[in-house]
Amino acid sequence: MSFVEELGARIEAADSVVSVGLDPDMERLPEDVQDAELPRWAFNRRIIDATHEHAAVFKPNAAFYEDSDGWRALRETVAYAHGKGVPVLLDAKRADIGNTARQYAEILAHVDAITVNPYLGEDALQPFLTQDEAGVFVLCRTSNEGGMDFQHLELAAYDRRLYEHVAERAAEWNAQYGDVGLVVGATAPDELQAIRERVPELPFLVPGVGAQGGDAEAAVEYGLNDDGVGLVNSTRGVIFAGEHGSAWAAAAGDAARTLRERLNRHR
Amino acid sequence: MSFVEELGARIEAADSVVSVGLDPDMERLPEDVQDAELPRWAFNRRIIDATHEHAAVFKPNAAFYEDSDGWRALRETVAYAHGKGVPVLLDAKRADIGNTARQYAEILAHVDAITVNPYLGEDALQPFLTQDEAGVFVLCRTSNEGGMDFQHLELAAYDRRLYEHVAERAAEWNAQYGDVGLVVGATAPDELQAIRERVPELPFLVPGVGAQGGDAEAAVEYGLNDDGVGLVNSTRGVIFAGEHGSAWAAAAGDAARTLRERLNRHR
């Protein structure tokens, strides 16, 4: 089954397009997991227990696992999410050249999909794109202020901005390799709409709803493709919803369910 | 001391602008390190022993350390290189948003410099840029075929291509934060020259000499800034120079010395 088919099946089964980000910031972990052998894994396990019914995917960001224990915690987390029937999208924003890209792409043996950075061009992404049944979400228009610096530049040809050209190229890659999506921030709904009209078939991963204050309605309306496949992510708004209390896992579950319901009103 | 000052001092002391890439591809490691507890670290240690006199920096690529044992091997490698007085530039090509970028930037507590990807803009790089005494090499024009896909696009304004605009912005960041360099491939010497003329003050990291077949003379002539500070990298051409023999470490040492001499003829 292709990743997009798998994701579509999961969205239907969970009745949810919620992506739950798993960014276990060591400085914010609750006291009752801090003494675990792998605090990040202990935290993620309880978050997964509390939220998996409401999650279309779990999305760990690689930045929070970049050390020896971190990679162990990530492996455990991925296996546990899979045990709950939830696909895992690794938010790694990777890209590199030749044999190095092939090395990075080996992580796709463990996770179901990954985010990648387009700046190095198609051949740098090929090791990801050519993996069967693996999803590849290409950074297109990001929700941070710096998204204006380069992504927003107008090109001399094509009558497009850079991020629009990235979207068009990603659609070509999708036609050739399959299972390609885009990462498009929710903080600029007009642009989200314009990109959707340009590439109706691609699923989007829309971060920026929640802590980053994006527009949930636009995220759903334009984030999902023709078949209703797409993802709206929240990380801190879910996993740290109950940060200052002992019932933090239950609070995360409530936050995930509330977000699912809020998004489902627009599906 | 700023990173660029530290690098300049090291270049002078070693009389070398050679960057030795440390990409311990598990499928190519010699038999006599394969049974070590951490084969990548055992390999790197012997490579460092054999090459450190000829190295201005060591440049491990993060892709080859992306697992639990990998990060242990990387930490050992960095400490050992530092023990030999050689700075470490982590080739990570990272960039992310907000708190995630801050998380990635924590690696700069352990290494001396890092490569980053500009697509997400200035604020995504700020946690790297604002670290005192840490070098930040921004991907500008890469030597792979896909470097044409986006980097080479002409912009509607500025009368520049995207990679030229990245170079200009990096020069602004250097003026503001200090210790900024560029990654510019050696496979397009004309472009290397044009970028050098645009930003005379920035040190370049020039990969692509060696396995990728770039032009060593152009790499030196245009890779070094006004003060003679810059780096020319070789990875597989050094570390796997003696891949099929038992004297692989000595062969790596010979390859590094030969490259140093070849580059020094053009300094």
mmCIF file of C-alpha atoms in Angstrom, chain A residues 61-63 66 91-95 104 115-119 139 142 144 146 150-151, chain B residues 91-105 107 114-128 136-139 173:
data_model
loop_
_atom_site.group_PDB
_atom_site.id
_atom_site.type_symbol
_atom_site.label_atom_id
_atom_site.label_comp_id
_atom_site.label_asym_id
_atom_site.label_seq_id
_atom_site.Cartn_x
_atom_site.Cartn_y
_atom_site.Cartn_z
ATOM 1 C CA ASN A 61 10.861 16.151 15.231
ATOM 2 C CA ALA A 62 14.381 14.741 14.895
ATOM 3 C CA ALA A 63 15.904 17.772 16.637
ATOM 4 C CA GLU A 66 19.867 14.096 18.461
ATOM 5 C CA ASP A 91 10.009 15.736 10.827
ATOM 6 C CA ALA A 92 13.668 15.850 9.860
ATOM 7 C CA LYS A 93 13.794 18.482 7.077
ATOM 8 C CA ARG A 94 16.716 16.585 5.606
ATOM 9 C CA ALA A 95 18.506 16.897 2.281
ATOM 10 C CA TYR A 104 19.789 9.709 5.514
ATOM 11 C CA THR A 115 9.925 15.908 5.751
ATOM 12 C CA VAL A 116 12.673 17.118 3.388
ATOM 13 C CA ASN A 117 14.189 20.447 2.324
ATOM 14 C CA PRO A 118 14.136 21.235 -1.424
ATOM 15 C CA TYR A 119 17.111 23.637 -1.647
ATOM 16 C CA LEU A 139 9.057 22.039 2.633
ATOM 17 C CA THR A 142 6.891 27.760 6.120
ATOM 18 C CA ASN A 144 7.955 31.529 10.293
ATOM 19 C CA GLY A 146 11.995 33.919 7.620
ATOM 20 C CA PHE A 150 13.818 33.173 0.105
ATOM 21 C CA GLN A 151 10.623 31.137 -0.353
ATOM 22 C CA ASP B 91 28.096 18.843 8.192
ATOM 23 C CA ALA B 92 24.458 18.689 9.213
ATOM 24 C CA LYS B 93 22.706 20.993 6.709
ATOM 25 C CA ARG B 94 20.160 21.759 9.390
ATOM 26 C CA ALA B 95 17.419 24.357 9.593
ATOM 27 C CA ASP B 96 14.141 24.416 11.452
ATOM 28 C CA ILE B 97 11.729 26.811 13.079
ATOM 29 C CA GLY B 98 11.637 28.459 16.490
ATOM 30 C CA ASN B 99 12.168 26.172 19.452
ATOM 31 C CA THR B 100 13.226 23.329 17.145
ATOM 32 C CA ALA B 101 16.072 25.341 15.654
ATOM 33 C CA ARG B 102 17.165 26.234 19.167
ATOM 34 C CA GLN B 103 17.220 22.521 19.943
ATOM 35 C CA TYR B 104 19.344 21.725 16.876
ATOM 36 C CA ALA B 105 21.724 24.552 17.757
ATOM 37 C CA ILE B 107 25.005 20.672 19.138
ATOM 38 C CA ILE B 114 28.035 23.590 11.403
ATOM 39 C CA THR B 115 26.542 23.677 7.916
ATOM 40 C CA VAL B 116 22.974 24.986 7.581
ATOM 41 C CA ASN B 117 20.307 25.181 4.873
ATOM 42 C CA PRO B 118 18.957 28.669 4.043
ATOM 43 C CA TYR B 119 15.499 27.748 2.681
ATOM 44 C CA LEU B 120 13.699 28.578 5.949
ATOM 45 C CA GLY B 121 15.243 32.042 6.174
ATOM 46 C CA GLU B 122 17.107 34.062 8.746
ATOM 47 C CA ASP B 123 15.078 33.410 11.885
ATOM 48 C CA ALA B 124 15.460 29.654 11.413
ATOM 49 C CA LEU B 125 19.233 30.134 11.451
ATOM 50 C CA GLN B 126 19.368 32.667 14.260
ATOM 51 C CA PRO B 127 19.983 30.121 17.050
ATOM 52 C CA PHE B 128 23.085 29.045 15.144
ATOM 53 C CA VAL B 136 27.943 28.736 10.466
ATOM 54 C CA PHE B 137 28.437 27.690 6.830
ATOM 55 C CA VAL B 138 25.323 28.415 4.774
ATOM 56 C CA LEU B 139 24.579 26.196 1.767
ATOM 57 C CA TRP B 173 24.399 37.933 8.588
#
